[in-house]
Amino acid sequence: MVDTAQTWRPLEVDPGSAGVPSNPEGLAEFLRGQDVTRLLAREKAVVFRGFGIDAESASYDMAADLLLANRLAYVHGNSPRTKVGRNVYTSTEYPAEFQISMHNEMSYSHRWPRRILFCCALPAATGGATPVVDGALWLAALDPEVRAAFASGVRYTQNLHDGMGFGKSWQATFETEERAEVEAFLDGTGAQWQWRADGSLRITRTAPATVEHPVTGAEVWFNQADQWHPAGTGEEAALLAEMLPEEELPQSVGFADGSPIPAAYITHVQETGLRLAVDVDWRRGDLLLVDNVAAAHGRRPYSGRRRVLVAMSD
């Protein structure tokens, strides 16, 4: 294990440090003079603050177009979200009083976004920070026994209902009403899947627990086992796990060979990520650009209204 003293935090860019006007045009001037790919590979996450971005206006689209080469739809996403613009979504619509643990977006899937862009339309009255953590630091801080146990990977299972049931429907997950479109998507993923008699869809996929960053080569913790396991998903999910057999849960996870993951391992992984995380406290108009492989993110509990939008790119 390594010293868990914090050794990383996101870069913060404001008009003063960038040497540009404090308006959206100033941010555009700064970004056009940058190699954003190189900047993000080096810093892992960047906060842009003080540029007067309106999350639901043309100024946001201008910034997003410069930061995200190709906005992706949230297809095969497992979090509840609402689409509010051109592949722009609300951040996870999870009850305010609960914390969302550290994760890399869609790391359970065969394909995940390389970049994630958050924008604050309305900060919470209290709390509501977005914590971020260096994935290499997180991996290095895990107990060697846990790292070794996960070395062969993990197996994710989803049960997506047909419009009524626990969790998400397959229609909402894949943003379509057509089974053929879902099948065409899944055929290229390496997952095993089947339509069931009640109209639901079961998907099983095995994936690695760590990956190498495509630019830096650093090995990072990269899976969502703790968010798919009853030990890491809160009281409500734990109660559901007591009511239903594991194979019927909306989502579940085991080791790659199908054997169960000990709850203590899940707790250790989750607590380590949250302990190492650095909070990004939101102000209206802030942008947070995250390298989705190099860094994981979460959400702190909050009170009052909070509106943070998210877009993703390959």
Coordinates of C-alpha atoms in Angstrom, one line a residue:
M1 CA 0.0 0.0 0.0
V2 CA 1.1 3.6 -0.5
D3 CA 1.0 6.7 1.6
T4 CA -2.6 7.9 1.2
A5 CA -1.7 11.6 1.8
Q6 CA -3.3 13.6 -1.0
T7 CA -0.8 14.1 -3.9
W8 CA -3.1 15.3 -6.7
R9 CA -5.9 17.7 -7.3
P10 CA -7.6 19.1 -10.4
L11 CA -6.1 22.1 -12.2
E12 CA -8.2 25.2 -11.7
V13 CA -8.3 27.7 -14.6
D14 CA -9.8 31.2 -14.1
P15 CA -9.5 34.4 -16.3
G16 CA -6.6 35.6 -14.2
S17 CA -4.5 32.5 -14.6
A18 CA -5.5 32.2 -18.2
G19 CA -4.8 35.8 -19.0
V20 CA -8.1 36.3 -20.9
P21 CA -11.3 38.3 -20.3
S22 CA -13.8 37.0 -17.7
N23 CA -16.5 36.0 -20.1
P24 CA -17.3 33.0 -22.4
E25 CA -15.3 34.5 -25.3
G26 CA -12.3 34.6 -22.9
L27 CA -12.7 30.9 -22.2
A28 CA -13.0 30.2 -26.0
E29 CA -9.8 32.3 -26.6
F30 CA -7.9 30.2 -23.9
L31 CA -9.2 26.9 -25.2
R32 CA -8.3 27.6 -28.9
G33 CA -4.8 28.2 -27.8
Q34 CA -4.6 24.8 -26.0
D35 CA -4.0 21.2 -26.9
V36 CA -6.9 20.0 -24.7
T37 CA -6.0 16.4 -25.2
R38 CA -2.5 16.9 -23.8
L39 CA -3.7 19.2 -21.1
L40 CA -6.3 16.7 -19.8
A41 CA -3.9 13.7 -20.0
R42 CA -1.5 15.7 -17.8
E43 CA -3.9 17.1 -15.3
K44 CA -6.6 14.3 -15.3
A45 CA -9.3 16.9 -14.4
V46 CA -9.7 20.7 -15.0
V47 CA -12.1 23.2 -13.4
F48 CA -12.9 26.3 -15.5
R49 CA -14.2 29.0 -13.2
G50 CA -15.3 32.6 -13.5
F51 CA -16.0 32.7 -17.3
G52 CA -19.8 33.5 -17.0
I53 CA -21.0 30.3 -18.7
D54 CA -24.7 29.8 -18.7
A55 CA -25.4 26.1 -18.5
E56 CA -28.5 26.3 -20.7
S57 CA -27.5 28.8 -23.3
A58 CA -25.3 29.2 -26.4
S59 CA -22.3 29.9 -24.2
Y60 CA -22.4 26.4 -22.8
D61 CA -22.7 24.9 -26.3
M62 CA -19.7 27.0 -27.4
A63 CA -17.5 25.7 -24.5
A64 CA -18.8 22.1 -24.9
D65 CA -18.0 22.1 -28.6
L66 CA -14.4 23.1 -27.9
L67 CA -14.0 20.6 -25.0
L68 CA -15.9 17.6 -26.4
A69 CA -15.0 16.4 -29.9
N70 CA -18.2 14.3 -30.3
R71 CA -21.0 14.4 -27.8
L72 CA -22.2 10.9 -27.0
A73 CA -25.7 9.7 -26.2
Y74 CA -26.0 8.0 -22.8
V75 CA -26.8 4.7 -24.4
H76 CA -26.4 1.6 -22.1
G77 CA -26.1 4.0 -19.1
N78 CA -27.4 2.6 -15.8
S79 CA -28.0 5.9 -13.9
P80 CA -31.3 7.8 -14.0
R81 CA -31.0 10.9 -16.0
T82 CA -33.1 13.3 -18.1
K83 CA -32.0 14.4 -21.5
V84 CA -32.2 18.3 -21.7
G85 CA -30.3 19.2 -24.9
R86 CA -28.0 18.0 -27.7
N87 CA -26.7 14.9 -25.8
V88 CA -26.7 16.9 -22.6
Y89 CA -28.2 15.3 -19.5
T90 CA -28.9 16.0 -15.9
S91 CA -26.3 14.5 -13.6
T92 CA -27.5 11.4 -11.7
E93 CA -31.0 11.9 -10.4
Y94 CA -30.3 10.1 -7.1
P95 CA -31.8 11.3 -3.8
A96 CA -30.0 14.4 -2.4
E97 CA -29.3 12.9 1.0
F98 CA -27.2 10.0 -0.4
Q99 CA -23.6 10.0 -1.4
I100 CA -22.6 8.6 -4.8
S101 CA -19.3 6.7 -4.6
M102 CA -16.4 7.2 -6.9
H103 CA -16.7 5.6 -10.3
N104 CA -15.6 5.9 -13.9
E105 CA -18.6 6.5 -16.1
M106 CA -19.9 3.3 -17.9
S107 CA -16.7 1.4 -17.0
Y108 CA -19.0 -1.7 -16.9
S109 CA -19.7 -1.3 -20.6
H110 CA -17.6 -2.4 -23.7
R111 CA -17.2 1.3 -24.6
W112 CA -17.0 4.3 -22.3
P113 CA -16.7 8.0 -22.8
R114 CA -13.1 9.3 -22.7
R115 CA -14.2 12.8 -21.4
I116 CA -17.0 14.0 -19.2
L117 CA -18.0 17.6 -18.9
F118 CA -20.0 18.9 -16.0
C119 CA -21.6 22.3 -15.8
C120 CA -23.2 23.9 -12.8
A121 CA -26.5 25.6 -13.6
L122 CA -27.5 25.9 -9.9
P123 CA -25.3 25.0 -6.9
A124 CA -26.9 23.3 -3.9
A125 CA -27.7 25.3 -0.8
T126 CA -25.3 23.1 1.2
G127 CA -23.0 20.2 0.1
G128 CA -23.3 18.7 -3.4
A129 CA -19.7 18.8 -4.3
T130 CA -18.4 16.5 -7.1
P131 CA -15.4 14.6 -5.6
V132 CA -12.8 13.4 -8.1
V133 CA -9.9 10.9 -7.5
D134 CA -6.8 10.0 -9.4
G135 CA -7.4 6.4 -10.5
A136 CA -3.8 5.4 -10.3
L137 CA -3.6 6.7 -6.7
W138 CA -6.8 4.8 -5.9
L139 CA -5.4 1.5 -7.2
A140 CA -2.1 1.9 -5.4
A141 CA -3.8 2.6 -2.1
L142 CA -5.9 -0.6 -2.2
D143 CA -4.9 -3.6 0.0
P144 CA -2.8 -6.0 -2.0
E145 CA -5.2 -8.8 -1.1
V146 CA -8.1 -6.9 -2.7
R147 CA -6.0 -6.0 -5.8
A148 CA -5.1 -9.7 -6.3
A149 CA -8.7 -10.9 -5.9
F150 CA -9.8 -8.5 -8.7
A151 CA -7.0 -9.4 -11.0
S152 CA -9.1 -11.7 -13.2
G153 CA -11.8 -9.1 -13.6
V154 CA -15.5 -8.8 -12.8
R155 CA -18.8 -10.1 -14.2
Y156 CA -21.7 -7.6 -14.4
T157 CA -25.3 -8.7 -14.8
Q158 CA -28.2 -6.3 -15.7
N159 CA -31.9 -7.1 -15.7
L160 CA -33.7 -4.4 -17.6
H161 CA -37.5 -4.5 -17.3
D162 CA -40.0 -3.9 -20.1
G163 CA -41.6 -0.7 -18.7
M164 CA -42.6 -1.9 -15.2
G165 CA -40.3 -3.1 -12.4
F166 CA -37.2 -2.3 -10.4
G167 CA -34.4 -0.3 -11.9
K168 CA -34.3 1.0 -15.5
S169 CA -36.2 -0.3 -18.5
W170 CA -34.4 -1.5 -21.6
Q171 CA -36.2 1.3 -23.5
A172 CA -34.8 4.0 -21.3
T173 CA -31.3 2.4 -21.1
F174 CA -30.9 2.2 -24.9
E175 CA -33.0 5.3 -25.8
T176 CA -35.2 3.3 -28.2
E177 CA -38.5 1.3 -28.4
E178 CA -37.1 -1.1 -31.0
R179 CA -35.6 -4.4 -29.9
A180 CA -33.7 -4.7 -33.2
E181 CA -31.8 -1.6 -32.4
V182 CA -30.9 -3.0 -28.9
E183 CA -29.8 -6.2 -30.5
A184 CA -27.6 -4.5 -33.1
F185 CA -25.9 -2.5 -30.3
L186 CA -25.3 -5.6 -28.0
D187 CA -24.0 -7.8 -30.9
G188 CA -20.8 -5.7 -31.0
T189 CA -20.2 -5.6 -27.2
G190 CA -18.9 -9.1 -26.3
A191 CA -21.8 -9.4 -23.8
Q192 CA -24.2 -12.3 -23.4
W193 CA -27.8 -11.3 -23.5
Q194 CA -31.3 -12.7 -23.8
W195 CA -34.9 -11.5 -24.0
R196 CA -37.0 -13.1 -21.3
A197 CA -40.6 -14.3 -21.3
D198 CA -41.8 -11.2 -19.4
G199 CA -40.3 -8.9 -22.0
S200 CA -37.3 -8.0 -19.9
L201 CA -33.7 -8.1 -21.1
R202 CA -30.8 -9.8 -19.2
I203 CA -27.2 -8.7 -20.1
T204 CA -24.0 -10.3 -18.7
R205 CA -20.6 -9.0 -19.4
T206 CA -17.1 -9.7 -18.1
A207 CA -14.7 -6.8 -17.9
P208 CA -11.3 -6.0 -16.4
A209 CA -11.0 -4.4 -13.0
T210 CA -8.2 -2.1 -14.1
V211 CA -7.1 -0.6 -17.4
E212 CA -4.1 1.2 -18.8
H213 CA -4.6 4.8 -19.7
P214 CA -4.3 5.1 -23.5
V215 CA -2.0 8.1 -23.4
T216 CA 0.1 7.8 -20.3
G217 CA 0.1 4.0 -19.9
A218 CA -0.7 4.3 -16.2
E219 CA -2.7 1.4 -14.7
V220 CA -5.9 2.7 -13.0
W221 CA -8.7 1.2 -11.0
F222 CA -11.5 1.1 -13.5
N223 CA -14.7 -0.8 -12.6
Q224 CA -18.0 -0.2 -10.9
A225 CA -18.2 -3.3 -8.7
D226 CA -19.0 -1.4 -5.6
Q227 CA -21.9 0.3 -7.3
W228 CA -23.4 -3.0 -8.5
H229 CA -22.9 -4.9 -5.2
P230 CA -25.4 -4.7 -2.3
A231 CA -22.7 -3.9 0.2
G232 CA -21.9 -0.6 -1.7
T233 CA -25.3 0.6 -2.8
G234 CA -27.1 1.8 0.3
E235 CA -29.9 0.6 2.5
E236 CA -32.6 0.5 -0.1
A237 CA -30.6 -1.6 -2.5
A238 CA -29.6 -3.9 0.3
L239 CA -33.2 -4.5 1.2
L240 CA -34.0 -5.3 -2.4
A241 CA -31.2 -7.8 -2.4
E242 CA -32.8 -9.5 0.6
M243 CA -36.2 -9.6 -1.3
L244 CA -35.0 -10.9 -4.6
P245 CA -32.5 -13.7 -5.7
E246 CA -29.3 -12.3 -7.0
E247 CA -30.0 -13.3 -10.6
E248 CA -33.2 -11.2 -10.5
L249 CA -31.8 -8.0 -9.2
P250 CA -31.7 -5.0 -11.5
Q251 CA -27.9 -5.2 -11.4
S252 CA -25.4 -7.4 -9.7
V253 CA -21.7 -8.2 -9.8
G254 CA -19.3 -11.0 -9.0
F255 CA -15.7 -12.0 -9.9
A256 CA -15.1 -13.0 -13.5
D257 CA -15.6 -16.7 -12.7
G258 CA -19.0 -16.0 -11.1
S259 CA -17.8 -16.4 -7.5
P260 CA -19.1 -13.8 -5.0
I261 CA -17.2 -10.7 -4.1
P262 CA -16.8 -10.4 -0.3
A263 CA -18.7 -7.4 1.2
A264 CA -15.5 -6.3 3.0
Y265 CA -13.7 -5.9 -0.3
I266 CA -16.4 -3.7 -1.6
T267 CA -16.4 -1.5 1.5
H268 CA -12.6 -1.2 1.4
V269 CA -12.7 -0.2 -2.3
Q270 CA -15.5 2.4 -1.8
E271 CA -14.0 3.9 1.4
T272 CA -10.5 4.2 -0.1
G273 CA -11.8 6.1 -3.2
L274 CA -13.9 8.5 -1.2
R275 CA -11.0 9.1 1.3
L276 CA -8.6 10.0 -1.5
A277 CA -11.1 12.2 -3.4
V278 CA -10.8 16.0 -3.8
D279 CA -14.1 17.9 -3.7
V280 CA -15.0 20.3 -6.5
D281 CA -17.4 22.8 -4.8
W282 CA -19.7 24.2 -7.3
R283 CA -20.4 27.8 -8.3
R284 CA -22.9 28.8 -10.9
G285 CA -21.3 28.6 -14.4
D286 CA -18.4 26.4 -13.4
L287 CA -17.2 23.7 -15.8
L288 CA -15.4 20.5 -14.8
L289 CA -13.7 18.5 -17.5
V290 CA -12.7 15.0 -16.4
D291 CA -10.6 12.4 -18.1
N292 CA -12.9 9.4 -17.5
V293 CA -10.1 6.9 -17.5
A294 CA -7.5 8.8 -15.4
A295 CA -10.0 10.0 -12.8
A296 CA -13.2 8.8 -11.2
H297 CA -15.9 11.0 -9.8
G298 CA -18.9 10.9 -7.4
R299 CA -21.3 13.2 -5.6
R300 CA -21.5 14.4 -2.0
P301 CA -25.0 14.7 -0.3
Y302 CA -26.7 18.1 -0.4
S303 CA -29.6 20.1 0.6
G304 CA -31.8 22.5 -1.5
R305 CA -32.1 22.4 -5.2
R306 CA -29.0 21.5 -7.3
R307 CA -28.7 21.3 -11.1
V308 CA -25.5 20.1 -12.7
L309 CA -25.6 19.1 -16.3
V310 CA -23.3 16.5 -18.0
A311 CA -22.2 15.7 -21.5
M312 CA -19.7 13.0 -22.7
S313 CA -17.4 12.5 -25.5
D314 CA -15.2 9.7 -27.0

